[in-house]
Each structure stands twice: as structure tokens, then as C-alpha cells.
Amino acid sequence: MNFNNQGNNNNSHKSGFISIIGRPNVGKSTFLNRVIGQKIAIMSDKPQTTRNKVQGVLTLDDSQLIFIDTPGIHKPKHRLGDFMMKVAQNTLKEVDLVLFMVNAQEGYGRGEEFIIEKLQNVKTPVFLVINKIDLIHPDELLKLIESYNEKFNFAEIVPISALEGNNVEKLLEQIKEKMPEGPQFYPADQVTDHPERFIVSELIREKALHLTREEIPHSLAVVIEKMERQPEKEMVHVMATIIVERDSQKGIIIGKQGSMLKEIGKRARHDIENLLGTKVFLELWVKVQKDWRNKATQLRDFGFREDEY
């Protein structure tokens, strides 16, 4: 994507941080992947799949936009939920703009009300981004815009379809106008601040979630045990463990005669090879860690460290 910075004739460079917030499963990760043009955030039709703060970096000729995709804001039910809520709320204090994304199909409900309450004390400008507009009638969209206008003083209201790409460039232009003058924080070819190991673990977790619809996403984590380049074989060797909470979940992940684990590995390897630009030898293991979501030490071991967020 490459558009001119309208109204900015002195060739100054703009840069800033934008937080994407919203209820689970409104399309935040789909939007981030659409904007960056590469798959860096996990996508699933189940809620609560984004756990860590994922940054996507869009570098343009005259600006750099750094997006933070937060866990969906919700009322927490366990320690992992508490952690995810803290991550989401902390980002609001450290950014130049907040994008509050809602699902056009779902209208205004208690979840949106809960988030707007959290936004009342935020001094940062807030854009309302109404996603999935391709799924509703224009008349319904107008009613939705009116109802949100009454609830909060949004800097902009922008209807989009992240999946189809409708209005996404217009939204980017409006975002850019709100950014302060600033330096290029990241190299032009860098699309995320997360290390490759993190993205690889997320790609594996995404495939496991897509293929095992019986289980909730929170009961599954992926730990990269080893990620080693082997120049002589022109490949990367990845060894990863899928962590579940119960023996029954382990059985589902492995599948009959290992068929499910093979399929997870096959699909994940395809995406990892695209990410790394090389052949990948992927070894997957499955391990049961009972009740890991409520154990602080295991949350730290699996990469959920509060001091980093």
C-alpha cells in the first residue's frame, strides 16, 4: 500500500503507535494481517486466540505505523485471563491512537459497553472501526453508527471489511493524519517486533485450533523447544511441544494413529516455510500440564511474562 500523505507538504516523517482493541473475534488479527500484508497474527473463528501483544509494522514512504493487536477485552475468569486484560488495558496508555473495532453483525451489547467504560478515562484519540460491513445492509450500518455516536465522542468512525479490504486504505490515511512527526523506529523490511520463534509457535497453535473444534483455545499453548538453522541441508529444524491441560485433549490433538498431529504439522510447516523462506523440518510433541492457565510459573514458562507487557 502506498498513498500520499495529504496536507503534509514539508516532507516531514510521521510515526506512531496504534492500539487495536475490541471484543474477542471482531477481526483485529485479520485487519492487522491485511495491513501488513503478511501473516503475523493468529486467526481463528473462535474467540480469545490472541494472547500476547503482537506488533505489526507498516513502513510507507513518509511514515511508519506500528500496530499493537491486543487480546480481546473481556471479564477475566482465570490468571491467564487477568494477564490478557492487563496487556489490553496497558496498551491504551502508551499509544498515539486507539482503534476500537466492533463487529457490524453483532451490534451494540454489554461487551461493547464494558469497553466504552474503559475508554472514558483515555486521553488518546479513539477511532471506532466497524468491521465486517460486507455482511450487513447499509441501512443497518447507519443505525449502528448513530447508536455509537451517542455513546462516545469518537475522533472518527470508519466502516471497513478487513477480510475484503473495503475502506482499509481510507482508514490508513485517517490514521496517518493523526500521527505525530517522528523517526522510523524499525527497519523498512521489518514487519513485527516479535522474534521468529514466537510467530512460529503461533502458527502451530493456529492450525491446532482450526483442526480441533471440540476444545477451547485457552487450554492449548505451544512451546518452541528448538529452532536451528542447518545450512548444509538448507533447512530449519523446529522442535515444538503442544501443551494441553487434560489427557482427553492430548488424545484429540494426536488423533487416530497420529493423523491429527500429522495434519497440524503439515499445515503449520507450510506457513512456517513461507515465513522463513526456507524448507522446514518440523517435529511436534504433545504434553499434558494440568491446569497450566492458573499457575504463574507455567504461564511464565510459556511466554506470558507480565513485566514484558
PDB file of N, CA and C in Angstrom, residues 73-165:
ATOM      1  N   ILE A  73     -10.760  -7.635  24.860  1.00  0.00           N
ATOM      2  CA  ILE A  73     -11.117  -7.195  26.219  1.00  0.00           C
ATOM      3  C   ILE A  73     -12.374  -7.938  26.672  1.00  0.00           C
ATOM      4  N   HIS A  74     -12.276  -8.561  27.828  1.00  0.00           N
ATOM      5  CA  HIS A  74     -13.373  -9.365  28.360  1.00  0.00           C
ATOM      6  C   HIS A  74     -13.200  -9.458  29.868  1.00  0.00           C
ATOM      7  N   LYS A  75     -14.225  -9.925  30.557  1.00  0.00           N
ATOM      8  CA  LYS A  75     -14.108 -10.118  32.007  1.00  0.00           C
ATOM      9  C   LYS A  75     -13.331 -11.402  32.271  1.00  0.00           C
ATOM     10  N   PRO A  76     -12.179 -11.311  32.952  1.00  0.00           N
ATOM     11  CA  PRO A  76     -11.309 -12.481  33.113  1.00  0.00           C
ATOM     12  C   PRO A  76     -11.898 -13.544  34.032  1.00  0.00           C
ATOM     13  N   LYS A  77     -11.561 -14.823  33.718  1.00  0.00           N
ATOM     14  CA  LYS A  77     -12.066 -15.946  34.515  1.00  0.00           C
ATOM     15  C   LYS A  77     -10.949 -16.724  35.206  1.00  0.00           C
ATOM     16  N   HIS A  78      -9.696 -16.470  34.841  1.00  0.00           N
ATOM     17  CA  HIS A  78      -8.579 -17.161  35.487  1.00  0.00           C
ATOM     18  C   HIS A  78      -7.332 -16.288  35.349  1.00  0.00           C
ATOM     19  N   ARG A  79      -6.201 -16.759  35.848  1.00  0.00           N
ATOM     20  CA  ARG A  79      -4.986 -15.933  35.873  1.00  0.00           C
ATOM     21  C   ARG A  79      -4.528 -15.542  34.471  1.00  0.00           C
ATOM     22  N   LEU A  80      -4.673 -16.458  33.530  1.00  0.00           N
ATOM     23  CA  LEU A  80      -4.311 -16.114  32.153  1.00  0.00           C
ATOM     24  C   LEU A  80      -5.226 -14.995  31.647  1.00  0.00           C
ATOM     25  N   GLY A  81      -6.510 -15.078  32.003  1.00  0.00           N
ATOM     26  CA  GLY A  81      -7.458 -14.021  31.624  1.00  0.00           C
ATOM     27  C   GLY A  81      -7.091 -12.684  32.231  1.00  0.00           C
ATOM     28  N   ASP A  82      -6.670 -12.691  33.511  1.00  0.00           N
ATOM     29  CA  ASP A  82      -6.216 -11.450  34.172  1.00  0.00           C
ATOM     30  C   ASP A  82      -5.041 -10.849  33.415  1.00  0.00           C
ATOM     31  N   PHE A  83      -4.091 -11.711  33.066  1.00  0.00           N
ATOM     32  CA  PHE A  83      -2.894 -11.267  32.346  1.00  0.00           C
ATOM     33  C   PHE A  83      -3.287 -10.609  31.021  1.00  0.00           C
ATOM     34  N   MET A  84      -4.197 -11.269  30.291  1.00  0.00           N
ATOM     35  CA  MET A  84      -4.608 -10.753  28.981  1.00  0.00           C
ATOM     36  C   MET A  84      -5.301  -9.398  29.105  1.00  0.00           C
ATOM     37  N   MET A  85      -6.107  -9.242  30.148  1.00  0.00           N
ATOM     38  CA  MET A  85      -6.789  -7.963  30.357  1.00  0.00           C
ATOM     39  C   MET A  85      -5.798  -6.849  30.679  1.00  0.00           C
ATOM     40  N   LYS A  86      -4.783  -7.163  31.501  1.00  0.00           N
ATOM     41  CA  LYS A  86      -3.768  -6.154  31.846  1.00  0.00           C
ATOM     42  C   LYS A  86      -3.019  -5.706  30.592  1.00  0.00           C
ATOM     43  N   VAL A  87      -2.681  -6.673  29.742  1.00  0.00           N
ATOM     44  CA  VAL A  87      -1.985  -6.350  28.487  1.00  0.00           C
ATOM     45  C   VAL A  87      -2.828  -5.382  27.661  1.00  0.00           C
ATOM     46  N   ALA A  88      -4.115  -5.711  27.512  1.00  0.00           N
ATOM     47  CA  ALA A  88      -5.007  -4.890  26.684  1.00  0.00           C
ATOM     48  C   ALA A  88      -5.126  -3.473  27.238  1.00  0.00           C
ATOM     49  N   GLN A  89      -5.319  -3.354  28.554  1.00  0.00           N
ATOM     50  CA  GLN A  89      -5.529  -2.029  29.138  1.00  0.00           C
ATOM     51  C   GLN A  89      -4.244  -1.199  29.194  1.00  0.00           C
ATOM     52  N   ASN A  90      -3.104  -1.866  29.424  1.00  0.00           N
ATOM     53  CA  ASN A  90      -1.834  -1.131  29.481  1.00  0.00           C
ATOM     54  C   ASN A  90      -1.482  -0.478  28.155  1.00  0.00           C
ATOM     55  N   THR A  91      -1.868  -1.117  27.048  1.00  0.00           N
ATOM     56  CA  THR A  91      -1.513  -0.542  25.741  1.00  0.00           C
ATOM     57  C   THR A  91      -2.197   0.795  25.509  1.00  0.00           C
ATOM     58  N   LEU A  92      -3.356   1.004  26.136  1.00  0.00           N
ATOM     59  CA  LEU A  92      -4.093   2.254  25.909  1.00  0.00           C
ATOM     60  C   LEU A  92      -3.320   3.471  26.403  1.00  0.00           C
ATOM     61  N   LYS A  93      -2.409   3.245  27.364  1.00  0.00           N
ATOM     62  CA  LYS A  93      -1.675   4.366  27.958  1.00  0.00           C
ATOM     63  C   LYS A  93      -0.436   4.740  27.147  1.00  0.00           C
ATOM     64  N   GLU A  94      -0.019   3.867  26.241  1.00  0.00           N
ATOM     65  CA  GLU A  94       1.301   4.068  25.628  1.00  0.00           C
ATOM     66  C   GLU A  94       1.256   4.273  24.120  1.00  0.00           C
ATOM     67  N   VAL A  95       0.072   4.592  23.577  1.00  0.00           N
ATOM     68  CA  VAL A  95      -0.051   4.715  22.124  1.00  0.00           C
ATOM     69  C   VAL A  95      -0.507   6.117  21.713  1.00  0.00           C
ATOM     70  N   ASP A  96      -0.423   6.392  20.404  1.00  0.00           N
ATOM     71  CA  ASP A  96      -0.841   7.690  19.857  1.00  0.00           C
ATOM     72  C   ASP A  96      -2.298   7.671  19.399  1.00  0.00           C
ATOM     73  N   LEU A  97      -2.835   6.466  19.168  1.00  0.00           N
ATOM     74  CA  LEU A  97      -4.209   6.345  18.676  1.00  0.00           C
ATOM     75  C   LEU A  97      -4.758   4.981  19.074  1.00  0.00           C
ATOM     76  N   VAL A  98      -6.049   4.949  19.414  1.00  0.00           N
ATOM     77  CA  VAL A  98      -6.713   3.679  19.735  1.00  0.00           C
ATOM     78  C   VAL A  98      -7.753   3.391  18.661  1.00  0.00           C
ATOM     79  N   LEU A  99      -7.698   2.178  18.094  1.00  0.00           N
ATOM     80  CA  LEU A  99      -8.750   1.728  17.185  1.00  0.00           C
ATOM     81  C   LEU A  99      -9.645   0.782  17.971  1.00  0.00           C
ATOM     82  N   PHE A 100     -10.894   1.177  18.198  1.00  0.00           N
ATOM     83  CA  PHE A 100     -11.869   0.314  18.856  1.00  0.00           C
ATOM     84  C   PHE A 100     -12.654  -0.383  17.752  1.00  0.00           C
ATOM     85  N   MET A 101     -12.397  -1.678  17.586  1.00  0.00           N
ATOM     86  CA  MET A 101     -13.010  -2.416  16.481  1.00  0.00           C
ATOM     87  C   MET A 101     -14.232  -3.198  16.967  1.00  0.00           C
ATOM     88  N   VAL A 102     -15.318  -3.084  16.208  1.00  0.00           N
ATOM     89  CA  VAL A 102     -16.541  -3.813  16.550  1.00  0.00           C
ATOM     90  C   VAL A 102     -17.014  -4.613  15.329  1.00  0.00           C
ATOM     91  N   ASN A 103     -17.802  -5.633  15.611  1.00  0.00           N
ATOM     92  CA  ASN A 103     -18.354  -6.491  14.569  1.00  0.00           C
ATOM     93  C   ASN A 103     -19.718  -5.923  14.157  1.00  0.00           C
ATOM     94  N   ALA A 104     -19.844  -5.504  12.895  1.00  0.00           N
ATOM     95  CA  ALA A 104     -21.084  -4.873  12.415  1.00  0.00           C
ATOM     96  C   ALA A 104     -22.300  -5.773  12.621  1.00  0.00           C
ATOM     97  N   GLN A 105     -22.095  -7.072  12.524  1.00  0.00           N
ATOM     98  CA  GLN A 105     -23.204  -8.024  12.634  1.00  0.00           C
ATOM     99  C   GLN A 105     -23.756  -8.125  14.058  1.00  0.00           C
ATOM    100  N   GLU A 106     -22.903  -7.848  15.042  1.00  0.00           N
ATOM    101  CA  GLU A 106     -23.307  -8.106  16.425  1.00  0.00           C
ATOM    102  C   GLU A 106     -23.936  -6.910  17.130  1.00  0.00           C
ATOM    103  N   GLY A 107     -23.864  -5.722  16.526  1.00  0.00           N
ATOM    104  CA  GLY A 107     -24.498  -4.548  17.131  1.00  0.00           C
ATOM    105  C   GLY A 107     -23.832  -4.125  18.430  1.00  0.00           C
ATOM    106  N   TYR A 108     -24.568  -3.351  19.226  1.00  0.00           N
ATOM    107  CA  TYR A 108     -24.029  -2.817  20.485  1.00  0.00           C
ATOM    108  C   TYR A 108     -24.573  -3.645  21.645  1.00  0.00           C
ATOM    109  N   GLY A 109     -23.671  -4.221  22.419  1.00  0.00           N
ATOM    110  CA  GLY A 109     -24.096  -5.071  23.541  1.00  0.00           C
ATOM    111  C   GLY A 109     -23.299  -4.779  24.798  1.00  0.00           C
ATOM    112  N   ARG A 110     -23.416  -5.672  25.781  1.00  0.00           N
ATOM    113  CA  ARG A 110     -22.754  -5.458  27.073  1.00  0.00           C
ATOM    114  C   ARG A 110     -21.231  -5.452  26.945  1.00  0.00           C
ATOM    115  N   GLY A 111     -20.718  -6.238  25.996  1.00  0.00           N
ATOM    116  CA  GLY A 111     -19.262  -6.271  25.781  1.00  0.00           C
ATOM    117  C   GLY A 111     -18.727  -4.929  25.317  1.00  0.00           C
ATOM    118  N   GLU A 112     -19.452  -4.329  24.361  1.00  0.00           N
ATOM    119  CA  GLU A 112     -19.047  -3.012  23.847  1.00  0.00           C
ATOM    120  C   GLU A 112     -19.182  -1.947  24.943  1.00  0.00           C
ATOM    121  N   GLU A 113     -20.241  -2.074  25.735  1.00  0.00           N
ATOM    122  CA  GLU A 113     -20.475  -1.130  26.834  1.00  0.00           C
ATOM    123  C   GLU A 113     -19.316  -1.188  27.831  1.00  0.00           C
ATOM    124  N   PHE A 114     -18.868  -2.410  28.133  1.00  0.00           N
ATOM    125  CA  PHE A 114     -17.748  -2.642  29.056  1.00  0.00           C
ATOM    126  C   PHE A 114     -16.480  -1.939  28.547  1.00  0.00           C
ATOM    127  N   ILE A 115     -16.218  -2.050  27.230  1.00  0.00           N
ATOM    128  CA  ILE A 115     -15.014  -1.431  26.650  1.00  0.00           C
ATOM    129  C   ILE A 115     -15.139   0.092  26.649  1.00  0.00           C
ATOM    130  N   ILE A 116     -16.318   0.609  26.295  1.00  0.00           N
ATOM    131  CA  ILE A 116     -16.507   2.063  26.278  1.00  0.00           C
ATOM    132  C   ILE A 116     -16.314   2.648  27.680  1.00  0.00           C
ATOM    133  N   GLU A 117     -16.724   1.907  28.706  1.00  0.00           N
ATOM    134  CA  GLU A 117     -16.452   2.342  30.095  1.00  0.00           C
ATOM    135  C   GLU A 117     -14.955   2.492  30.320  1.00  0.00           C
ATOM    136  N   LYS A 118     -14.183   1.521  29.810  1.00  0.00           N
ATOM    137  CA  LYS A 118     -12.717   1.558  29.969  1.00  0.00           C
ATOM    138  C   LYS A 118     -12.109   2.728  29.188  1.00  0.00           C
ATOM    139  N   LEU A 119     -12.761   3.120  28.092  1.00  0.00           N
ATOM    140  CA  LEU A 119     -12.232   4.193  27.239  1.00  0.00           C
ATOM    141  C   LEU A 119     -12.526   5.593  27.779  1.00  0.00           C
ATOM    142  N   GLN A 120     -13.486   5.716  28.709  1.00  0.00           N
ATOM    143  CA  GLN A 120     -13.900   7.041  29.187  1.00  0.00           C
ATOM    144  C   GLN A 120     -12.733   7.847  29.770  1.00  0.00           C
ATOM    145  N   ASN A 121     -11.777   7.159  30.385  1.00  0.00           N
ATOM    146  CA  ASN A 121     -10.639   7.857  31.012  1.00  0.00           C
ATOM    147  C   ASN A 121      -9.423   7.970  30.102  1.00  0.00           C
ATOM    148  N   VAL A 122      -9.561   7.519  28.860  1.00  0.00           N
ATOM    149  CA  VAL A 122      -8.418   7.535  27.938  1.00  0.00           C
ATOM    150  C   VAL A 122      -8.336   8.885  27.244  1.00  0.00           C
ATOM    151  N   LYS A 123      -7.158   9.503  27.291  1.00  0.00           N
ATOM    152  CA  LYS A 123      -6.988  10.818  26.664  1.00  0.00           C
ATOM    153  C   LYS A 123      -6.576  10.703  25.195  1.00  0.00           C
ATOM    154  N   THR A 124      -6.138   9.528  24.802  1.00  0.00           N
ATOM    155  CA  THR A 124      -5.729   9.285  23.413  1.00  0.00           C
ATOM    156  C   THR A 124      -6.958   9.344  22.492  1.00  0.00           C
ATOM    157  N   PRO A 125      -6.817   9.880  21.250  1.00  0.00           N
ATOM    158  CA  PRO A 125      -7.941   9.840  20.305  1.00  0.00           C
ATOM    159  C   PRO A 125      -8.371   8.393  20.030  1.00  0.00           C
ATOM    160  N   VAL A 126      -9.675   8.184  19.896  1.00  0.00           N
ATOM    161  CA  VAL A 126     -10.200   6.841  19.635  1.00  0.00           C
ATOM    162  C   VAL A 126     -10.982   6.851  18.320  1.00  0.00           C
ATOM    163  N   PHE A 127     -10.622   5.943  17.403  1.00  0.00           N
ATOM    164  CA  PHE A 127     -11.407   5.716  16.188  1.00  0.00           C
ATOM    165  C   PHE A 127     -12.320   4.525  16.448  1.00  0.00           C
ATOM    166  N   LEU A 128     -13.573   4.638  16.033  1.00  0.00           N
ATOM    167  CA  LEU A 128     -14.446   3.463  16.010  1.00  0.00           C
ATOM    168  C   LEU A 128     -14.316   2.833  14.622  1.00  0.00           C
ATOM    169  N   VAL A 129     -13.881   1.570  14.573  1.00  0.00           N
ATOM    170  CA  VAL A 129     -13.751   0.861  13.303  1.00  0.00           C
ATOM    171  C   VAL A 129     -14.822  -0.235  13.279  1.00  0.00           C
ATOM    172  N   ILE A 130     -15.809  -0.055  12.401  1.00  0.00           N
ATOM    173  CA  ILE A 130     -16.891  -1.043  12.302  1.00  0.00           C
ATOM    174  C   ILE A 130     -16.507  -2.046  11.214  1.00  0.00           C
ATOM    175  N   ASN A 131     -16.151  -3.244  11.643  1.00  0.00           N
ATOM    176  CA  ASN A 131     -15.649  -4.275  10.721  1.00  0.00           C
ATOM    177  C   ASN A 131     -16.793  -5.196  10.258  1.00  0.00           C
ATOM    178  N   LYS A 132     -16.527  -5.931   9.177  1.00  0.00           N
ATOM    179  CA  LYS A 132     -17.462  -6.922   8.609  1.00  0.00           C
ATOM    180  C   LYS A 132     -18.705  -6.253   8.015  1.00  0.00           C
ATOM    181  N   ILE A 133     -18.520  -5.057   7.419  1.00  0.00           N
ATOM    182  CA  ILE A 133     -19.672  -4.338   6.842  1.00  0.00           C
ATOM    183  C   ILE A 133     -20.213  -5.049   5.598  1.00  0.00           C
ATOM    184  N   ASP A 134     -19.407  -5.967   5.026  1.00  0.00           N
ATOM    185  CA  ASP A 134     -19.864  -6.721   3.854  1.00  0.00           C
ATOM    186  C   ASP A 134     -20.994  -7.691   4.228  1.00  0.00           C
ATOM    187  N   LEU A 135     -21.216  -7.892   5.538  1.00  0.00           N
ATOM    188  CA  LEU A 135     -22.208  -8.875   5.990  1.00  0.00           C
ATOM    189  C   LEU A 135     -23.545  -8.247   6.408  1.00  0.00           C
ATOM    190  N   ILE A 136     -23.665  -6.896   6.326  1.00  0.00           N
ATOM    191  CA  ILE A 136     -24.931  -6.256   6.729  1.00  0.00           C
ATOM    192  C   ILE A 136     -25.437  -5.275   5.659  1.00  0.00           C
ATOM    193  N   HIS A 137     -26.713  -4.910   5.759  1.00  0.00           N
ATOM    194  CA  HIS A 137     -27.332  -3.947   4.834  1.00  0.00           C
ATOM    195  C   HIS A 137     -26.895  -2.525   5.224  1.00  0.00           C
ATOM    196  N   PRO A 138     -26.686  -1.628   4.243  1.00  0.00           N
ATOM    197  CA  PRO A 138     -26.267  -0.253   4.545  1.00  0.00           C
ATOM    198  C   PRO A 138     -27.168   0.471   5.554  1.00  0.00           C
ATOM    199  N   ASP A 139     -28.483   0.191   5.518  1.00  0.00           N
ATOM    200  CA  ASP A 139     -29.399   0.833   6.476  1.00  0.00           C
ATOM    201  C   ASP A 139     -29.050   0.449   7.919  1.00  0.00           C
ATOM    202  N   GLU A 140     -28.689  -0.827   8.094  1.00  0.00           N
ATOM    203  CA  GLU A 140     -28.309  -1.316   9.429  1.00  0.00           C
ATOM    204  C   GLU A 140     -27.032  -0.624   9.903  1.00  0.00           C
ATOM    205  N   LEU A 141     -26.127  -0.383   8.945  1.00  0.00           N
ATOM    206  CA  LEU A 141     -24.864   0.281   9.276  1.00  0.00           C
ATOM    207  C   LEU A 141     -25.113   1.701   9.789  1.00  0.00           C
ATOM    208  N   LEU A 142     -26.011   2.434   9.124  1.00  0.00           N
ATOM    209  CA  LEU A 142     -26.322   3.807   9.544  1.00  0.00           C
ATOM    210  C   LEU A 142     -26.892   3.842  10.961  1.00  0.00           C
ATOM    211  N   LYS A 143     -27.779   2.884  11.269  1.00  0.00           N
ATOM    212  CA  LYS A 143     -28.357   2.808  12.622  1.00  0.00           C
ATOM    213  C   LYS A 143     -27.263   2.544  13.652  1.00  0.00           C
ATOM    214  N   LEU A 144     -26.330   1.664  13.281  1.00  0.00           N
ATOM    215  CA  LEU A 144     -25.232   1.305  14.190  1.00  0.00           C
ATOM    216  C   LEU A 144     -24.339   2.511  14.470  1.00  0.00           C
ATOM    217  N   ILE A 145     -24.010   3.262  13.419  1.00  0.00           N
ATOM    218  CA  ILE A 145     -23.174   4.461  13.574  1.00  0.00           C
ATOM    219  C   ILE A 145     -23.862   5.464  14.507  1.00  0.00           C
ATOM    220  N   GLU A 146     -25.163   5.653  14.312  1.00  0.00           N
ATOM    221  CA  GLU A 146     -25.922   6.588  15.165  1.00  0.00           C
ATOM    222  C   GLU A 146     -25.890   6.150  16.630  1.00  0.00           C
ATOM    223  N   SER A 147     -26.076   4.844  16.868  1.00  0.00           N
ATOM    224  CA  SER A 147     -26.109   4.358  18.266  1.00  0.00           C
ATOM    225  C   SER A 147     -24.745   4.537  18.936  1.00  0.00           C
ATOM    226  N   TYR A 148     -23.647   4.326  18.204  1.00  0.00           N
ATOM    227  CA  TYR A 148     -22.310   4.502  18.788  1.00  0.00           C
ATOM    228  C   TYR A 148     -21.987   5.975  19.010  1.00  0.00           C
ATOM    229  N   ASN A 149     -22.471   6.825  18.106  1.00  0.00           N
ATOM    230  CA  ASN A 149     -22.246   8.273  18.233  1.00  0.00           C
ATOM    231  C   ASN A 149     -22.791   8.816  19.549  1.00  0.00           C
ATOM    232  N   GLU A 150     -23.868   8.207  20.015  1.00  0.00           N
ATOM    233  CA  GLU A 150     -24.497   8.650  21.268  1.00  0.00           C
ATOM    234  C   GLU A 150     -23.710   8.204  22.497  1.00  0.00           C
ATOM    235  N   LYS A 151     -22.883   7.177  22.338  1.00  0.00           N
ATOM    236  CA  LYS A 151     -22.214   6.568  23.498  1.00  0.00           C
ATOM    237  C   LYS A 151     -20.858   7.197  23.816  1.00  0.00           C
ATOM    238  N   PHE A 152     -20.166   7.720  22.783  1.00  0.00           N
ATOM    239  CA  PHE A 152     -18.782   8.146  22.986  1.00  0.00           C
ATOM    240  C   PHE A 152     -18.394   9.162  21.921  1.00  0.00           C
ATOM    241  N   ASN A 153     -17.478  10.056  22.268  1.00  0.00           N
ATOM    242  CA  ASN A 153     -17.018  11.069  21.323  1.00  0.00           C
ATOM    243  C   ASN A 153     -15.818  10.543  20.532  1.00  0.00           C
ATOM    244  N   PHE A 154     -16.115   9.780  19.476  1.00  0.00           N
ATOM    245  CA  PHE A 154     -15.036   9.192  18.664  1.00  0.00           C
ATOM    246  C   PHE A 154     -14.411  10.250  17.754  1.00  0.00           C
ATOM    247  N   ALA A 155     -13.088  10.172  17.587  1.00  0.00           N
ATOM    248  CA  ALA A 155     -12.390  11.096  16.677  1.00  0.00           C
ATOM    249  C   ALA A 155     -12.823  10.836  15.231  1.00  0.00           C
ATOM    250  N   GLU A 156     -13.033   9.558  14.888  1.00  0.00           N
ATOM    251  CA  GLU A 156     -13.515   9.169  13.555  1.00  0.00           C
ATOM    252  C   GLU A 156     -14.329   7.892  13.704  1.00  0.00           C
ATOM    253  N   ILE A 157     -15.286   7.691  12.799  1.00  0.00           N
ATOM    254  CA  ILE A 157     -15.985   6.405  12.700  1.00  0.00           C
ATOM    255  C   ILE A 157     -15.779   5.904  11.276  1.00  0.00           C
ATOM    256  N   VAL A 158     -15.131   4.744  11.146  1.00  0.00           N
ATOM    257  CA  VAL A 158     -14.776   4.240   9.815  1.00  0.00           C
ATOM    258  C   VAL A 158     -15.291   2.814   9.646  1.00  0.00           C
ATOM    259  N   PRO A 159     -16.252   2.603   8.716  1.00  0.00           N
ATOM    260  CA  PRO A 159     -16.721   1.243   8.433  1.00  0.00           C
ATOM    261  C   PRO A 159     -15.752   0.555   7.457  1.00  0.00           C
ATOM    262  N   ILE A 160     -15.395  -0.699   7.733  1.00  0.00           N
ATOM    263  CA  ILE A 160     -14.465  -1.432   6.853  1.00  0.00           C
ATOM    264  C   ILE A 160     -14.877  -2.903   6.744  1.00  0.00           C
ATOM    265  N   SER A 161     -14.263  -3.587   5.789  1.00  0.00           N
ATOM    266  CA  SER A 161     -14.252  -5.046   5.788  1.00  0.00           C
ATOM    267  C   SER A 161     -12.788  -5.459   5.714  1.00  0.00           C
ATOM    268  N   ALA A 162     -12.251  -5.942   6.840  1.00  0.00           N
ATOM    269  CA  ALA A 162     -10.835  -6.342   6.875  1.00  0.00           C
ATOM    270  C   ALA A 162     -10.599  -7.522   5.945  1.00  0.00           C
ATOM    271  N   LEU A 163     -11.581  -8.418   5.854  1.00  0.00           N
ATOM    272  CA  LEU A 163     -11.435  -9.610   5.024  1.00  0.00           C
ATOM    273  C   LEU A 163     -11.414  -9.253   3.541  1.00  0.00           C
ATOM    274  N   GLU A 164     -12.341  -8.371   3.126  1.00  0.00           N
ATOM    275  CA  GLU A 164     -12.437  -7.988   1.717  1.00  0.00           C
ATOM    276  C   GLU A 164     -11.509  -6.823   1.361  1.00  0.00           C
ATOM    277  N   GLY A 165     -11.070  -6.074   2.366  1.00  0.00           N
ATOM    278  CA  GLY A 165     -10.191  -4.927   2.113  1.00  0.00           C
ATOM    279  C   GLY A 165     -10.934  -3.617   1.897  1.00  0.00           C
TER     280      GLY A 165
END
